[in-house]
């Protein structure tokens, strides 16, 4: 039970960091932007969906991140990332019309709205990746 709560806390914190970075223009989305952020060493970390259908896409992002020593945080579903960055379509706040996937995002910097505790939590987590 404690593992489920910890996983939920991790995802909630990661969601907040991704969304605030998106709203502050500090997020790269999609393979082209993510690879560009990695190669220019602007990315603090990359979030990669495990259910990405293109195996070569995952290999490219992971290899580039490893080469430039950028941590990769994996999430189970690309639909979750799609929801976080606002590409899924909703009729109401709870009723989803169309689920769209996003395979990867790169956080270039933490937004000012992210608390020190959340920032420290994410930094500690990515050190262990």
Coordinates of C-alpha atoms in Angstrom, one line a residue:
X1 CA 0.0 0.0 0.0
X2 CA 2.9 2.4 0.8
X3 CA 4.4 1.7 -2.6
X4 CA 1.2 2.7 -4.4
X5 CA 1.0 5.9 -2.4
X6 CA 4.7 6.6 -3.1
X7 CA 4.1 6.0 -6.9
X8 CA 1.1 8.2 -6.8
X9 CA 3.1 11.0 -5.1
X10 CA 5.9 10.6 -7.7
X11 CA 3.5 10.9 -10.6
X12 CA 1.6 13.9 -9.0
X13 CA 4.9 15.7 -8.5
X14 CA 6.2 14.9 -12.0
X15 CA 2.8 16.0 -13.5
X16 CA 3.1 19.3 -11.6
X17 CA 6.7 19.9 -12.8
X18 CA 5.8 19.0 -16.4
X19 CA 2.7 21.2 -16.5
X20 CA 4.3 24.2 -14.9
X21 CA 7.4 23.9 -17.2
X22 CA 5.0 23.7 -20.2
X23 CA 3.2 26.9 -19.1
X24 CA 6.5 28.7 -18.6
X25 CA 7.8 27.6 -22.0
X26 CA 10.5 25.4 -20.5
X27 CA 9.2 22.1 -22.0
X28 CA 10.2 20.4 -25.2
X29 CA 7.7 17.9 -26.7
X30 CA 8.1 15.3 -29.4
X31 CA 11.2 13.6 -30.8
X32 CA 12.6 16.5 -32.7
X33 CA 12.4 19.0 -29.8
X34 CA 13.5 16.5 -27.2
X35 CA 16.6 15.4 -29.2
X36 CA 17.5 19.1 -29.8
X37 CA 17.2 19.9 -26.1
X38 CA 19.3 16.8 -25.2
X39 CA 22.0 17.6 -27.8
X40 CA 22.2 21.3 -26.7
X41 CA 22.4 20.1 -23.1
X42 CA 19.4 22.3 -22.1
X43 CA 17.4 19.4 -20.8
X44 CA 17.4 18.8 -17.0
X45 CA 15.7 15.4 -17.6
X46 CA 13.6 13.5 -20.1
X47 CA 10.2 11.8 -19.5
X48 CA 9.8 8.8 -21.8
X49 CA 6.6 6.7 -22.3
X50 CA 7.2 2.9 -22.0
X51 CA 4.3 2.1 -24.3
X52 CA 5.8 4.0 -27.3
X53 CA 5.2 1.8 -30.4
X54 CA 8.3 2.9 -32.2
X55 CA 11.2 0.9 -30.6
X56 CA 13.7 3.0 -32.6
X57 CA 12.3 6.2 -31.1
X58 CA 12.9 4.9 -27.6
X59 CA 16.4 3.7 -28.4
X60 CA 17.3 7.1 -30.0
X61 CA 16.1 9.1 -27.0
X62 CA 17.7 6.8 -24.5
X63 CA 21.0 6.6 -26.4
X64 CA 21.2 10.4 -26.8
X65 CA 20.3 11.0 -23.2
X66 CA 23.0 8.5 -22.1
X67 CA 25.6 10.1 -24.3
X68 CA 24.9 13.6 -22.9
X69 CA 24.3 12.3 -19.4
X70 CA 20.7 13.4 -19.2
X71 CA 18.5 11.3 -16.9
X72 CA 15.5 9.5 -18.4
X73 CA 12.3 9.2 -16.2
X74 CA 10.0 6.5 -17.6
X75 CA 6.2 6.5 -17.3
X76 CA 4.0 3.7 -18.2
X77 CA 1.6 5.4 -20.7
X78 CA 2.0 8.0 -23.4
X79 CA -1.6 8.9 -23.0
X80 CA -0.8 10.1 -19.5
X81 CA 1.9 12.4 -20.9
X82 CA -0.6 13.6 -23.5
X83 CA -3.0 14.5 -20.8
X84 CA -0.4 16.4 -18.8
X85 CA 0.6 18.5 -21.8
X86 CA -2.9 19.2 -22.9
X87 CA -3.1 17.4 -26.3
X88 CA -5.9 15.1 -25.2
X89 CA -9.4 16.4 -25.8
X90 CA -12.0 16.6 -23.0
X91 CA -15.7 17.4 -23.1
X92 CA -15.7 18.1 -19.4
X93 CA -13.0 18.0 -16.8
X94 CA -13.6 14.3 -16.3
X95 CA -15.0 13.0 -19.6
X96 CA -12.3 12.5 -22.2
X97 CA -13.3 12.6 -25.9
X98 CA -10.0 11.7 -27.5
X99 CA -6.9 10.4 -25.9
X100 CA -3.7 11.4 -27.7
X101 CA -0.3 10.1 -26.8
X102 CA 3.0 11.9 -26.3
X103 CA 6.0 9.7 -26.3
X104 CA 8.5 12.0 -24.7
X105 CA 9.1 15.4 -23.2
X106 CA 12.2 17.2 -22.0
X107 CA 12.1 19.6 -19.0
X108 CA 14.6 22.3 -19.8
X109 CA 14.2 24.2 -16.5
X110 CA 12.0 24.2 -13.4
X111 CA 9.3 26.8 -13.4
X112 CA 9.2 29.3 -10.6
X113 CA 5.9 27.9 -9.4
X114 CA 7.6 24.6 -8.4
X115 CA 8.3 24.6 -4.7
X116 CA 11.7 23.8 -3.3
X117 CA 10.4 20.5 -1.9
X118 CA 9.1 19.4 -5.2
X119 CA 12.3 20.5 -7.0
X120 CA 14.4 18.6 -4.4
X121 CA 12.2 15.5 -4.7
X122 CA 12.6 15.4 -8.5
X123 CA 16.3 16.1 -8.4
X124 CA 16.8 13.2 -5.9
X125 CA 14.7 10.9 -8.1
X126 CA 16.6 11.7 -11.3
X127 CA 19.9 11.2 -9.5
X128 CA 18.8 7.6 -9.0
X129 CA 17.9 7.0 -12.6

